Structures are given as structure tokens and as C-alpha cells.
CSV table of C-alpha atoms and ligand atoms in Angstrom, one decimal:
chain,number,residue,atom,x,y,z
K,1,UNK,CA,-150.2,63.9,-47.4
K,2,UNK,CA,-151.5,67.3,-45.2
K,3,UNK,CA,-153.5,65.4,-42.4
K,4,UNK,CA,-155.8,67.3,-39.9
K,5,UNK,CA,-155.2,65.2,-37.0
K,6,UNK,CA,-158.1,66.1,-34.3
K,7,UNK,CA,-157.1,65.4,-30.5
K,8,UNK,CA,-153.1,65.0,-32.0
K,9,UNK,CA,-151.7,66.3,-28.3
K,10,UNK,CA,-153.4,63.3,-26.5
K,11,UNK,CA,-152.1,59.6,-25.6
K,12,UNK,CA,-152.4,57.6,-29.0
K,13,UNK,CA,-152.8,61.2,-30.9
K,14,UNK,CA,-149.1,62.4,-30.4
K,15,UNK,CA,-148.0,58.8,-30.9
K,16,UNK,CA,-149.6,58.7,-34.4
K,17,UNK,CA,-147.8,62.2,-34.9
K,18,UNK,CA,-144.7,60.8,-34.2
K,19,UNK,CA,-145.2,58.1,-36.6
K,20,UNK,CA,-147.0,60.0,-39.7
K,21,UNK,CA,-144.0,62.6,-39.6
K,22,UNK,CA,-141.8,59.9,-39.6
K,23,UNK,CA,-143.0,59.0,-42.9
K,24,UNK,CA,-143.1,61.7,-44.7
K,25,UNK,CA,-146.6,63.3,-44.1
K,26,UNK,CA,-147.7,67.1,-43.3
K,27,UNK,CA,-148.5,67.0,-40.0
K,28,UNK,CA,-151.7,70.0,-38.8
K,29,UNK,CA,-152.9,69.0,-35.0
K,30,UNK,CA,-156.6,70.6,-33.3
K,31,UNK,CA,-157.0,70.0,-29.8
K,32,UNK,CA,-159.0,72.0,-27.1
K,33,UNK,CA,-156.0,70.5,-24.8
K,34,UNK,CA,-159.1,69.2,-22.6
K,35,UNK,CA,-157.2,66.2,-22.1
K,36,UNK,CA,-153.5,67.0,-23.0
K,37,UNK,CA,-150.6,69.5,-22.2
K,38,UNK,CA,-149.6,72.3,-24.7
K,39,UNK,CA,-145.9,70.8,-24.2
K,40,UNK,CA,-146.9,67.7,-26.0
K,41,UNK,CA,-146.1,69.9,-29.2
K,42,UNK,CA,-142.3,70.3,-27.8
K,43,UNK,CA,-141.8,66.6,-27.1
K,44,UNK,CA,-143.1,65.9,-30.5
K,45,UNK,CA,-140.7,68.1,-32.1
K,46,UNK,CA,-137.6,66.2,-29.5
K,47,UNK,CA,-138.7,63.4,-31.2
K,48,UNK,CA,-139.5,63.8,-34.7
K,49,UNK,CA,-137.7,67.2,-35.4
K,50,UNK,CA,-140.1,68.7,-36.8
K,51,UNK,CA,-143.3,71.1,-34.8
K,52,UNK,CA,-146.7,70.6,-36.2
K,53,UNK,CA,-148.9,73.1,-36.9
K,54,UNK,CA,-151.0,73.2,-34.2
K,55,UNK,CA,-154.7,74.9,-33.9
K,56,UNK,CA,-156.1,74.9,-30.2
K,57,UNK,CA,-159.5,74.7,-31.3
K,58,UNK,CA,-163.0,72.6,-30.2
K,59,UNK,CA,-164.9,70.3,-32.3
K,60,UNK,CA,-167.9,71.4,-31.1
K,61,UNK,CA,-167.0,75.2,-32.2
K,62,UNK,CA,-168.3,75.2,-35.6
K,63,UNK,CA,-166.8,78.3,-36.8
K,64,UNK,CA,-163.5,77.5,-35.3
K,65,UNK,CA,-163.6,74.0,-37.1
K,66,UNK,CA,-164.6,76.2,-40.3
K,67,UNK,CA,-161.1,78.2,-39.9
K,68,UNK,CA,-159.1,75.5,-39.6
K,69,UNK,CA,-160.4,73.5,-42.9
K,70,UNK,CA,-160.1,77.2,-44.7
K,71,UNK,CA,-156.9,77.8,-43.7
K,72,UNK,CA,-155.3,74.5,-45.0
K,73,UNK,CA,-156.2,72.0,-48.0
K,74,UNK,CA,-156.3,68.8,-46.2
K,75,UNK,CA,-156.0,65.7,-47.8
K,76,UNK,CA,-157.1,62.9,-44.7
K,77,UNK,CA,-158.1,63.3,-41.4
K,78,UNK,CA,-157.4,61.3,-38.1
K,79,UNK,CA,-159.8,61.4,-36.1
K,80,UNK,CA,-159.2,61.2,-32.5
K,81,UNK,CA,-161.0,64.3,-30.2
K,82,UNK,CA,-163.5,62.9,-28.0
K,83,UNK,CA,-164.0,61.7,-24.2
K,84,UNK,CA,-163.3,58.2,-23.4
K,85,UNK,CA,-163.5,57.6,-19.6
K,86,UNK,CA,-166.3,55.0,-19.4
K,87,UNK,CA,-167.6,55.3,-15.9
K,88,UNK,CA,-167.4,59.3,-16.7
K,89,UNK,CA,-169.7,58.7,-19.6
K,90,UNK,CA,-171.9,56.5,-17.2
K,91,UNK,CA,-172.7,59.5,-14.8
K,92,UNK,CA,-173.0,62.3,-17.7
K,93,UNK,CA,-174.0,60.5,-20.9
K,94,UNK,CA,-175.3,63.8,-22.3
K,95,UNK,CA,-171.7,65.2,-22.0
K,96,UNK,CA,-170.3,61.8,-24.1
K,97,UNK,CA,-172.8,62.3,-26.7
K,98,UNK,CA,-172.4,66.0,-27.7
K,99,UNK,CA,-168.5,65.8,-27.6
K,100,UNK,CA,-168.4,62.6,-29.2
K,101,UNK,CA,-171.3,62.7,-31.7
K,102,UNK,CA,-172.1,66.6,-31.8
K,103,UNK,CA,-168.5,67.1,-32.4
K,104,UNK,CA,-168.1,64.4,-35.0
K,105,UNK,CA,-170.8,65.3,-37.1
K,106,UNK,CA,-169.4,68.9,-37.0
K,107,UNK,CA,-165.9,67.6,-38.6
K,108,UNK,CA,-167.6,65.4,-40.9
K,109,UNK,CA,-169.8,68.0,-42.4
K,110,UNK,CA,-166.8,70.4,-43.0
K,111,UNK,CA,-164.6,67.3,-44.5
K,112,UNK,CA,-168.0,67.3,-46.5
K,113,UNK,CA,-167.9,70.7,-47.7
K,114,UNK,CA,-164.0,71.3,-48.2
K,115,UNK,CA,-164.2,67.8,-50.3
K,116,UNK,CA,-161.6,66.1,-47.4
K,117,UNK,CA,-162.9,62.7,-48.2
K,118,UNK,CA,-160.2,60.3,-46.6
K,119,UNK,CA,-160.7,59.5,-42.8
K,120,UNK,CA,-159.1,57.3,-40.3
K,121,UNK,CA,-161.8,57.0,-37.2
K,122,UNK,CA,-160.6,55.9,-33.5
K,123,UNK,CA,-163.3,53.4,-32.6
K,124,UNK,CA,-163.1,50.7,-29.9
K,125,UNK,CA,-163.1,47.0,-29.4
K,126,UNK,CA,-166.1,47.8,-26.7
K,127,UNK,CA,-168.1,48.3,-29.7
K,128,UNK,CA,-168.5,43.7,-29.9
K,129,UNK,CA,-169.9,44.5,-26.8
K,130,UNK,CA,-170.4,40.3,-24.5
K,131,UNK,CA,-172.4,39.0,-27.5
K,132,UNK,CA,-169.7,37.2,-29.7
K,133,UNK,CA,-166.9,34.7,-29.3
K,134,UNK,CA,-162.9,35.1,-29.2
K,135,UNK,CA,-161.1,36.4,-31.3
K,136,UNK,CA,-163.6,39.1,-32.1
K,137,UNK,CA,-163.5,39.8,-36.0
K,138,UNK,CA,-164.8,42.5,-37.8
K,139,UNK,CA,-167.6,40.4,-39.4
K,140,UNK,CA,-169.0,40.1,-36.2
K,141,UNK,CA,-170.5,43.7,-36.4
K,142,UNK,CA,-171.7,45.9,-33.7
K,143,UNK,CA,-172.5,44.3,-30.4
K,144,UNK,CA,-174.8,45.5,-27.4
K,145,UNK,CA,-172.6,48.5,-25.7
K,146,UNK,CA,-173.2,48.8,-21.9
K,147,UNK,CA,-172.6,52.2,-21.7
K,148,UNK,CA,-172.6,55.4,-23.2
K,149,UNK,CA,-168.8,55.8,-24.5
K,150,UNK,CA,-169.4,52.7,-26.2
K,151,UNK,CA,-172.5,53.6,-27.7
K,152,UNK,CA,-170.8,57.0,-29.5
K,153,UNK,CA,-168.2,54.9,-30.8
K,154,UNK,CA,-171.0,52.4,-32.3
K,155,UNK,CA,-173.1,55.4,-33.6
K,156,UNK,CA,-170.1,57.1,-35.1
K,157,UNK,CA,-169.4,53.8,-36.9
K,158,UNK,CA,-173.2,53.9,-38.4
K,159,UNK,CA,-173.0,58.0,-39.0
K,160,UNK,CA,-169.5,57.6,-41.4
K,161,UNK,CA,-171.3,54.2,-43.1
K,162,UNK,CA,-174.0,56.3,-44.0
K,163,UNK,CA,-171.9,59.0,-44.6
K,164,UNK,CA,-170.2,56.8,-47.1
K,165,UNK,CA,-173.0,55.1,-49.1
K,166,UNK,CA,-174.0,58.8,-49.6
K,167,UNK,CA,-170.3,59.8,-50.8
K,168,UNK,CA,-169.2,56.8,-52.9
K,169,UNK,CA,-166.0,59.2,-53.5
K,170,UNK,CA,-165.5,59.0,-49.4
K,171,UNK,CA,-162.9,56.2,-47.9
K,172,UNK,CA,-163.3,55.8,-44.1
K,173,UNK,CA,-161.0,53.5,-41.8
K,174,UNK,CA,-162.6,52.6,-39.2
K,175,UNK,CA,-160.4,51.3,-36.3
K,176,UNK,CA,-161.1,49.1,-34.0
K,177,UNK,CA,-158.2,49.4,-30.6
K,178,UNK,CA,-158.1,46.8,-28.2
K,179,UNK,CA,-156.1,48.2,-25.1
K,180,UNK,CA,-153.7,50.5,-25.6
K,181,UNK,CA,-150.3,51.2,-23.5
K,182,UNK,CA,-147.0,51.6,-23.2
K,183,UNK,CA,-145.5,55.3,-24.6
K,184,UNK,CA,-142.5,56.2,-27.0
K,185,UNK,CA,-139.0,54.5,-26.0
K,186,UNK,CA,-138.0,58.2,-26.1
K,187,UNK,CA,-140.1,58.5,-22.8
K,188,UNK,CA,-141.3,61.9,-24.1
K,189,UNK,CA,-145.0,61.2,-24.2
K,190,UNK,CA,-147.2,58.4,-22.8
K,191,UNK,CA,-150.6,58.3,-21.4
K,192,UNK,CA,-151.1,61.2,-18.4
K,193,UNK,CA,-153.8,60.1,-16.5
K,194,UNK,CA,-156.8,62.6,-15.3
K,195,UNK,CA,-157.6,61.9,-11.8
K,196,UNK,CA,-157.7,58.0,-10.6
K,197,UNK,CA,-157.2,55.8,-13.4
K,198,UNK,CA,-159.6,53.0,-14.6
K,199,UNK,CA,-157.6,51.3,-17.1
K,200,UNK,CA,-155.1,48.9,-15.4
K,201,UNK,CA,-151.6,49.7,-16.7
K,202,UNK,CA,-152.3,53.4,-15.6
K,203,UNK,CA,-152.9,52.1,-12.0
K,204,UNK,CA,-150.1,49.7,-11.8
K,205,UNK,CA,-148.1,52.6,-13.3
K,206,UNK,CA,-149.4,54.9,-10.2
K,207,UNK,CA,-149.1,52.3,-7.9
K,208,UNK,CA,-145.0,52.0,-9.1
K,209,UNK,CA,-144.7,55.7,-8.7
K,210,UNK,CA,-145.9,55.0,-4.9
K,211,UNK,CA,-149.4,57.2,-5.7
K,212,UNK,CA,-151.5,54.6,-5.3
K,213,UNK,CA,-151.2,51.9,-2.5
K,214,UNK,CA,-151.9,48.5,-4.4
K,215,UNK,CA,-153.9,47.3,-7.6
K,216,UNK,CA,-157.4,46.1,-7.1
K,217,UNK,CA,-157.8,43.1,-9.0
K,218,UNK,CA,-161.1,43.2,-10.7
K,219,UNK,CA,-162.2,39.3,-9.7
K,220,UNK,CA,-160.0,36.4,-9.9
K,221,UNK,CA,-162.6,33.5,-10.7
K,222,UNK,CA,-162.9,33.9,-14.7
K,223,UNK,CA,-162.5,30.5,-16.5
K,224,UNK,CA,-159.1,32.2,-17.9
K,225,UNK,CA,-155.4,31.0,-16.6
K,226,UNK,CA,-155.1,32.6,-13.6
K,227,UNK,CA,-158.5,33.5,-13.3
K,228,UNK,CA,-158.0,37.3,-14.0
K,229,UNK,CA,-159.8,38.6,-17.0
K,230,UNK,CA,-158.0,38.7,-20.0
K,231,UNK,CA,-157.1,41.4,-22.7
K,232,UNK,CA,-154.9,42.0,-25.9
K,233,UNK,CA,-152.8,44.7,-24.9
K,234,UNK,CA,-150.8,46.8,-27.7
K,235,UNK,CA,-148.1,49.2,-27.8
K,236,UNK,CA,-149.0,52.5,-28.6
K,237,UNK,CA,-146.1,52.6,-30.9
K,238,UNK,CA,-147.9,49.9,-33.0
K,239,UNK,CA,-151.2,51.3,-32.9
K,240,UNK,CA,-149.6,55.0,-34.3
K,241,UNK,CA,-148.0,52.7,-36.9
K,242,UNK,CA,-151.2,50.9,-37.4
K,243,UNK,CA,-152.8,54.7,-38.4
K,244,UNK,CA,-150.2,55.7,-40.8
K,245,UNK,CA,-150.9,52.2,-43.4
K,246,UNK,CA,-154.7,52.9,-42.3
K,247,UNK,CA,-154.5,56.6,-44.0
K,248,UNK,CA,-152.8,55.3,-46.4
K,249,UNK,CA,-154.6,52.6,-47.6
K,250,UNK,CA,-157.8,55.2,-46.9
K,251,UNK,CA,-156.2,57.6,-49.7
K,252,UNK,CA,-155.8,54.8,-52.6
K,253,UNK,CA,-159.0,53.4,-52.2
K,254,UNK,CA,-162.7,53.8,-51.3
K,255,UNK,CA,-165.3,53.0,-49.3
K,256,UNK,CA,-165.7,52.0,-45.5
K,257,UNK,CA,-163.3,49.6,-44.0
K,258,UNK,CA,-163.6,48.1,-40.5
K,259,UNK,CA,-160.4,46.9,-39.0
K,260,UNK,CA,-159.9,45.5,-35.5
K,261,UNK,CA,-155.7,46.8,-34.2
K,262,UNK,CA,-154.7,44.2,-31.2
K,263,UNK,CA,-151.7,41.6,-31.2
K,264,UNK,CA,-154.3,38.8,-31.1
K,265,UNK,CA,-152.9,37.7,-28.1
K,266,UNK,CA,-154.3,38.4,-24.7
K,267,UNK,CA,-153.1,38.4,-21.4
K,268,UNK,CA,-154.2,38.3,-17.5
K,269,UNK,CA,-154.6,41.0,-15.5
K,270,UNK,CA,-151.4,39.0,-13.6
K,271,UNK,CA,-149.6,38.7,-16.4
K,272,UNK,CA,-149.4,42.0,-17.2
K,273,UNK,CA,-148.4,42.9,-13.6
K,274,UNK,CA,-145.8,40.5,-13.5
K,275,UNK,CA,-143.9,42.2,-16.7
K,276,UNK,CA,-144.7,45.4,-15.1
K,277,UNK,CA,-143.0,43.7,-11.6
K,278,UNK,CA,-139.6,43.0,-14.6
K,279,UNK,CA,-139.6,45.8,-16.3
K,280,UNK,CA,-139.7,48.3,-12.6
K,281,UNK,CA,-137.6,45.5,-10.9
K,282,UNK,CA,-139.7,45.2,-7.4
K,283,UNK,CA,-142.9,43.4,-6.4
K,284,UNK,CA,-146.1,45.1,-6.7
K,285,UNK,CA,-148.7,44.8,-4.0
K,286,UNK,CA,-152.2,44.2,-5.2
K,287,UNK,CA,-155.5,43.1,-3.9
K,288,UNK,CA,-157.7,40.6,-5.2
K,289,UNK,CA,-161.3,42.1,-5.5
K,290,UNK,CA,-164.9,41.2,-6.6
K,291,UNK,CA,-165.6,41.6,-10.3
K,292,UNK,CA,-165.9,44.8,-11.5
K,293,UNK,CA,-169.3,45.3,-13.1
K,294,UNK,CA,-169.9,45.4,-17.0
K,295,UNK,CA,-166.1,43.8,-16.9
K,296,UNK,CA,-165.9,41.1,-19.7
K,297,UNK,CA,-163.4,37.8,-18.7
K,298,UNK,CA,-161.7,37.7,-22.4
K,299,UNK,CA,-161.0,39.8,-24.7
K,300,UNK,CA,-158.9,39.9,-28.1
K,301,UNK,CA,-158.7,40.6,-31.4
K,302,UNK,CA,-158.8,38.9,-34.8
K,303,UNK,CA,-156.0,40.3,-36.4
K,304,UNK,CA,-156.2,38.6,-40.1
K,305,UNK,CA,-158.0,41.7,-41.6
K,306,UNK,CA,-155.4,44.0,-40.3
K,307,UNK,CA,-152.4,42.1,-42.0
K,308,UNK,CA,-153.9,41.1,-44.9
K,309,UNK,CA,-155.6,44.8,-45.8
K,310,UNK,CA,-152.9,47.1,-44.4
K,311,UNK,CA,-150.2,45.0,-44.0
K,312,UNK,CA,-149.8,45.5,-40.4
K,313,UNK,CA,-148.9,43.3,-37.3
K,314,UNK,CA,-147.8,44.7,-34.2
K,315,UNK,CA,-144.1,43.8,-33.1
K,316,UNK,CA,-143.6,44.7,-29.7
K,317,UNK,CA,-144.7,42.2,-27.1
K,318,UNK,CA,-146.0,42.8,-23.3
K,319,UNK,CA,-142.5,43.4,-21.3
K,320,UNK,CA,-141.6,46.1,-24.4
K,321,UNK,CA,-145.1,47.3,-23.2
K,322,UNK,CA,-144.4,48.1,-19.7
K,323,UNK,CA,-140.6,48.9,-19.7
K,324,UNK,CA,-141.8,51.8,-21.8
K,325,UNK,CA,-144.3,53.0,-19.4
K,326,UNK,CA,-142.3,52.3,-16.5
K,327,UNK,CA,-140.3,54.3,-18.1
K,328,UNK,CA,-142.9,57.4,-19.2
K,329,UNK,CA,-143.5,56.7,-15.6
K,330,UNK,CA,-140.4,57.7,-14.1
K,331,UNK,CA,-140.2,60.9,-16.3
K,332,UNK,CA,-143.7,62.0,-14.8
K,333,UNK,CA,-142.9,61.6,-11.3
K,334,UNK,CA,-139.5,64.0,-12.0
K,335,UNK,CA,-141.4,66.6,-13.4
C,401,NAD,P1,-156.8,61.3,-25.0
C,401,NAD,O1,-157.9,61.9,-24.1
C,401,NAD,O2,-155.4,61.2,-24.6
C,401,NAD,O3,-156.9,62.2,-26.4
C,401,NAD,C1,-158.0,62.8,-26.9
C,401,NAD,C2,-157.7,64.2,-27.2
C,401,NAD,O4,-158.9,64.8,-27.7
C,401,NAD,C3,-157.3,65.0,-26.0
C,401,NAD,O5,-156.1,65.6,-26.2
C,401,NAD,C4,-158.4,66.0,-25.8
C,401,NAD,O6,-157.9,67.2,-25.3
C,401,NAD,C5,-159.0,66.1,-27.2
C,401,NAD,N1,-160.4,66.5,-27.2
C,401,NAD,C6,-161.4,66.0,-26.5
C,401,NAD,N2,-162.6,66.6,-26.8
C,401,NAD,C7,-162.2,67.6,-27.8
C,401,NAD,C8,-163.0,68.5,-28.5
C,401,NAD,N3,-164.3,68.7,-28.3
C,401,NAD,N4,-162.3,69.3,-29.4
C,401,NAD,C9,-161.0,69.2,-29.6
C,401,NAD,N5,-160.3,68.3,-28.9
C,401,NAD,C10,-160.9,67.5,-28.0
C,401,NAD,O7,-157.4,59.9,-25.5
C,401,NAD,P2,-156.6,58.7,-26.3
C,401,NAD,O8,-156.4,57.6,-25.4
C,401,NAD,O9,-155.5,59.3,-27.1
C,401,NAD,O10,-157.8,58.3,-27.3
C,401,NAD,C11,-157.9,58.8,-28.6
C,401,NAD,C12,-159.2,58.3,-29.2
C,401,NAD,O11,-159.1,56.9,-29.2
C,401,NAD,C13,-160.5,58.6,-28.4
C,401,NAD,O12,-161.5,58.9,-29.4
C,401,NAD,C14,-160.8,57.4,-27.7
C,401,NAD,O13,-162.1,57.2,-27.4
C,401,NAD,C15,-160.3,56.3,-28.6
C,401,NAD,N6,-159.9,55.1,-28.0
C,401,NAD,C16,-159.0,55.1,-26.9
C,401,NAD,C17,-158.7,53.9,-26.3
C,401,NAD,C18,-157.7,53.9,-25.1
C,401,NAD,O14,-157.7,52.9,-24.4
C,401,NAD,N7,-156.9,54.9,-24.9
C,401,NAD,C19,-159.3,52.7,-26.7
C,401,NAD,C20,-160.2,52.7,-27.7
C,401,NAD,C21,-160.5,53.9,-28.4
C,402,UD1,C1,-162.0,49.4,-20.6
C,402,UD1,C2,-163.4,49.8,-21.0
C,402,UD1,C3,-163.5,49.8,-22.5
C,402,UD1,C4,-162.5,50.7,-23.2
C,402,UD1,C5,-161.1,50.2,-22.7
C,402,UD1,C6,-159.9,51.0,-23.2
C,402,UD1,C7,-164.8,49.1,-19.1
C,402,UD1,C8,-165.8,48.1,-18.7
C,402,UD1,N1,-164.4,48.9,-20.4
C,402,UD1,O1,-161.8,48.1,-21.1
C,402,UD1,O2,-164.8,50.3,-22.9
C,402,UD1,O3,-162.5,50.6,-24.6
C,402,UD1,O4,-161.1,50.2,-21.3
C,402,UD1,O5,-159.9,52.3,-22.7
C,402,UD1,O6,-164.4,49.9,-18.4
C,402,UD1,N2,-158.3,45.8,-14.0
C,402,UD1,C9,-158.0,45.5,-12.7
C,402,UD1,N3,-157.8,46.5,-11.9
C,402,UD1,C10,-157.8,47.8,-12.3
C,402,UD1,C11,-158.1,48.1,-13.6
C,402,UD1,C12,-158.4,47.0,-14.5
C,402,UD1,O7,-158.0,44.3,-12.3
C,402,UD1,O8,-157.5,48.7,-11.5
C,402,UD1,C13,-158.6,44.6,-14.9
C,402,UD1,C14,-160.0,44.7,-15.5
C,402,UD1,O9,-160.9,44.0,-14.7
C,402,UD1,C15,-159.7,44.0,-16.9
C,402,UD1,C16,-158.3,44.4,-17.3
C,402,UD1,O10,-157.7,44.8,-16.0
C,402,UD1,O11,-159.8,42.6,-16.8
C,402,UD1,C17,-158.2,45.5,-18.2
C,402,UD1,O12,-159.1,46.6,-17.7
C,402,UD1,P1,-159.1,48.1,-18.4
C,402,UD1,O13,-157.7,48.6,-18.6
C,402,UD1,O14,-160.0,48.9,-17.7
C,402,UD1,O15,-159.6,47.8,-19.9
C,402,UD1,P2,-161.0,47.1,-20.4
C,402,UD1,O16,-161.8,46.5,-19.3
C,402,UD1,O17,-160.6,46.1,-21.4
């Protein structure tokens, strides 16, 4: 398949890249390279051999957007432009929406009007919001979001269900990460974080490359193991993979799918720093902290609708995890 693949030069986008060209499919990346470096493009081609096409171009830019669906007869598109810093989206929620929603709307109605009717569309386990039970399953529908990030990833699942009864020729996948990390074992690309991370294995990974002085650990009385919140981390490898069956099964079928990509296991904030302590080979000072606000103490993922509809299950466990971004890591701090 040609696949448009919006925000392709950022973390999970030039991991999917990776993985589509791997199997086969025509590769055409637009990115404003907001988020991401132009040399992304390089390191994919190291990788897979081959360069994509690559259009540095704005979601929001209608005419722009117009060019790039005239200039190339798509047949999916991967959706992945947008902002995703949740405190960020907190402090300007205007920002969140028009990038996130202003800009989707704009790529939906060209897929609209150059009949592209297969789409894979990033959303976010933030969207069960506190309201349901482990594992979260996609039966569950949408939650109460607590802030605005989360709300544009909940609206954009309403806009393309709509979108879809209105279309009955339209196939939407709509994925649903848990927490993304790790990079490529190539150590090419991995997650380049803007300014002080939020996300945990970006800190620990900062705190490793001696940029940051210890981790804060986000409150250590949850009713979990250790007392640490909990999450289902999963390689970005596997999540890339996850977007190649989820195109896939998009382009044979019909419809709007919701399906949730985790390992269905989750683990402690102390867990996870404890394979980071293996996989770098030192101890690594943290702190423990009050509870961060908004901060759920368990979270992970049903993952029977992912295996049963795509056939995917994600193989690489939590030390594969960080010896990959230890390793990303130590490329970064070279450069
Ligand atoms: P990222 O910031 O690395 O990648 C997003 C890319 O989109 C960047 O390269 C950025 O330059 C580009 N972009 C942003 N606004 C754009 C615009 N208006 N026009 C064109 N390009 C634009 O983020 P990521 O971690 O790769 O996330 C990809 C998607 O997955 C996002 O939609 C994000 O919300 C979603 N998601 C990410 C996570 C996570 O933990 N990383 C979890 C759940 C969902
Ligand atoms: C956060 C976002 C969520 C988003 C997800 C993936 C919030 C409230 N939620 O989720 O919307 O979809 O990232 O991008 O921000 N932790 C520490 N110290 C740190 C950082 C994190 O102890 O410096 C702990 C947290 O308290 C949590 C776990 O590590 O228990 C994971 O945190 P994080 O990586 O921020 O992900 P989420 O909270 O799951």
C-alpha cells in the first residue's frame, strides 16, 4: 500500500516507518518537524534502506495538506501529527485543540475528498480516564479525561465514528497505546525529549545520561506491590508492528475498530527503574515524592481484542525495553 504517514519523523512515527517498509508498503511521511529532527529521514534509510518521501508540511495548512493528497494517490493513512505533552496542554488548551482537532479535521476532510478511506488513528489509553476497572477493554468506552490532551484524543475518537457512520465505505483503526518506550535495537531513533521530561523512562533515561540528578517518584503509597503506580509499558518496536496488521486489517475491511496496544502486563514505577538499573549497569538515585496530581495507581490494558482481531501480541518484555533506550540514550549523549 502508498501510506501518508502524518508526524512519520517523530518517536512512534519513524518506528512505524521502519516497520511498514519492512513489509513491503510505500512509505510518504508529512511533518512540520515541530517535534522531530530532519535527520530522522537518514536514520530511517540506515535502517530500512530505503528514504521515504518526505513532505515538511503542517496539518493545519490546508492548502499545503491539499498538495500533498494531489501529488500522490494514497491508499491509508497513519495518523500521528499532534501535541502530546499533557501538562503543556493543561496551560494552553487552545493550542491542543487546534493542532489536535483543527488539524485532524483538515486531513480527514482531504482523505474525504481524494476518496483515502483507510485510517489508522493514534489515540491513548488516557482516554478510560479513573472511571473503569483493570484491564481496561475497549468495551469500556470513553472515560472522563482530566485534561485537555486527553480530551482531543476522545473527540477525535467521536469525529472519525461519525465520520464513519456517514462513509460506510470508510475503515478507521483506532488505537488505543498504553506507555510507549524503548527505541530501535539499531539505536538510530528513539524518543528525543523537548525540554524536562514528564514521562518516566525519559527521566530515568536523563537521569542515566547524568542530566538530571535523581527520579522523583510520583508517591509510593498506592495499594500496588511496591506501592508505586503501576503501568503497561510497551516497546515501541511492538507498537510500530502493532500499526502495520492495524492498516492492514483497516484496508480489507470496514468500519470503525477500537483497539487497546499494551502487553497486558504492568509494572511499578520501581520495577521499571530497576531494569533500567540492569540494562545501564549502575544504581540510580531517585527520590520518593508526594503523588503527582491527576496520576492514576494502575494502569493496563486488555489485550484480547488486539490478538484476536489483528493478530498481534507484543514480544519484547521490560529489560528489552530499557536496554534499548539505554542504548538510544548513549547515542544521544555522543552527539
Ligand atoms: P512525537 O511528538 O514524537 O511525534 C509527533 C510528530 O507530529 C512530531 O514529529 C511533530 O513534529 C509532528 N507534528 C505535530 N504537529 C504537527 C502539525 N500540525 N503538522 C504536521 N506535523 C505535526 O510524538 P509520538 O510520541 O511519536 O506520538 C505520536 C502520536 O501518538 C501523537 O498523536 C500522540 O498524542 C500519540 N500518543 C503518544 C503516546 C506516547 O506516550 N508517546 C501515548 C499515546 C498516544
Ligand atoms: C502520562 C499521561 C497520559 C499519557 C501518557 C503517555 C499524565 C497524568 N498522564 O501517563 O495522559 O497518555 O503519559 O504519554 O501525565 N513517574 C514518576 N516519576 C516521573 C515520571 C513518572 O514516578 O518523573 C511515574 C508516574 O507517577 C506513573 C508512572 O511513572 O506512575 C508513569 O508515568 P508517565 O510516564 O508520565 O505515564 P502515565 O502517567 O501513564
Amino acid at each position: 500500500m502508498k501510506i501518508l504517514v502524518t508526524g512519520g519523523t517523530g518517536y512512534i512515527g519513524s518506528h512505524t516507518c521502519v516497520e511498514l517498509i519492512a513489509e513491503g508498503h510505500e512509505v510518504i511521511i508529512l511533518d512540520n518537524l515541530y517535534n522531530s529532527r530532519i535527520d530522522v529521514l537518514d536514520k530511517i534509510e540506515q535502517i530500512s534502506g530505503v528514504r521515504p518521501k518526505f513532505y515538511e508540511a503542517d496539518i493545519l495548512d490546508k492548502e499545503g495538506l491539499e498538495k500533498v493528497f494531489a501529488e500522490n494517490d494514497f491508499d491509508a493513512v497513519i495518523h500521528f501529527a499532534g501535541y502530546k505533552a499533557v501538562g503543556e496542554s493543561v496551560s494552553i488548551p487552545l493550542t491542543y485543540y487546534e493542532n489536535n482537532i483543527s488539524g485532524s479535521i483538515n486531513l480527514y476532510q482531504m482523505m474525504k475528498k481524494y476518496k483515502v478511506r483507510n485510517l489508522v488513528f493514534s489515540s491513548s489509553a488516557t482516554v478510560y480516564g479513573d472511571d473503569f476497572e483493570v484491564p481496561f477493554k475497549e468495551e469500556y468506552g470513553l472515560g472522563t479525561t482530566t485534561n485537555p490532551y486527553g480530551t482531543t484524543k476522545k473527540m477525535n475518537e467521536m469525529i472519525i465514528t461519525d465520520m464513519d457512520i456517514a462513509e460506510p465505505e470508510n475503515s478507521s483503526v483506532l488505537l488505543r497505546y498504553f506507555n510507549p518506550i524503548g527505541a530501535h535495537e539499531s539505536g538510530l531513533i528513539g524518543e528525543i525529549p523537548n525540554g524536562i521530561p514528564n514521562n518516566l523512562v525519559p527521566y530515568i533515561a536523563q537521569v542515566v545520561s547524568g542530566q538530571r540528578d535523581y527520579l522523583r517518584v510520583w508517591g509510593n503509597d498506592y495499594d500496588t506491590v511496591d506501592g508505586t503506580g503501576v503501568r503497561d509499558y510497551i516497546h515501541v518496536v511492538d507498537l510500530a508492528r502493532a500499526h502495520v496488521k492495524a492498516i492492514e486489517y483497516a484496508a480489507s475491511h470496514k468500519g470503525t475498530e477500537v483497539i487497546n496496544i499494551g502487553t497486558g502486563k504492568g509494572y511499578s514505577v520501581l520495577e521499571v527503574l530497576h531494569a533500567y538499573e540492569k540494562a545501564c549497569g549502575h544504581e540510580i538515585p531517585y527520590q520518593i515524592m508526594e503523588r503527582r496530581p491527576g496520576d492514576i495507581a494502575v494502569c493496563y490494558a486488555d489485550t484480547k481484542k488486539a490478538e484476536g482481531l489483528l493478530g498481534f501480541k507484543a514480544e519484547y518484555d521490560i529489560d528489552r525495553m530499557c536496554e534499548d533506550s539505554y542504548r538510544f540514550t548513549c547515542n544521544l549523549s555522543k552527539e
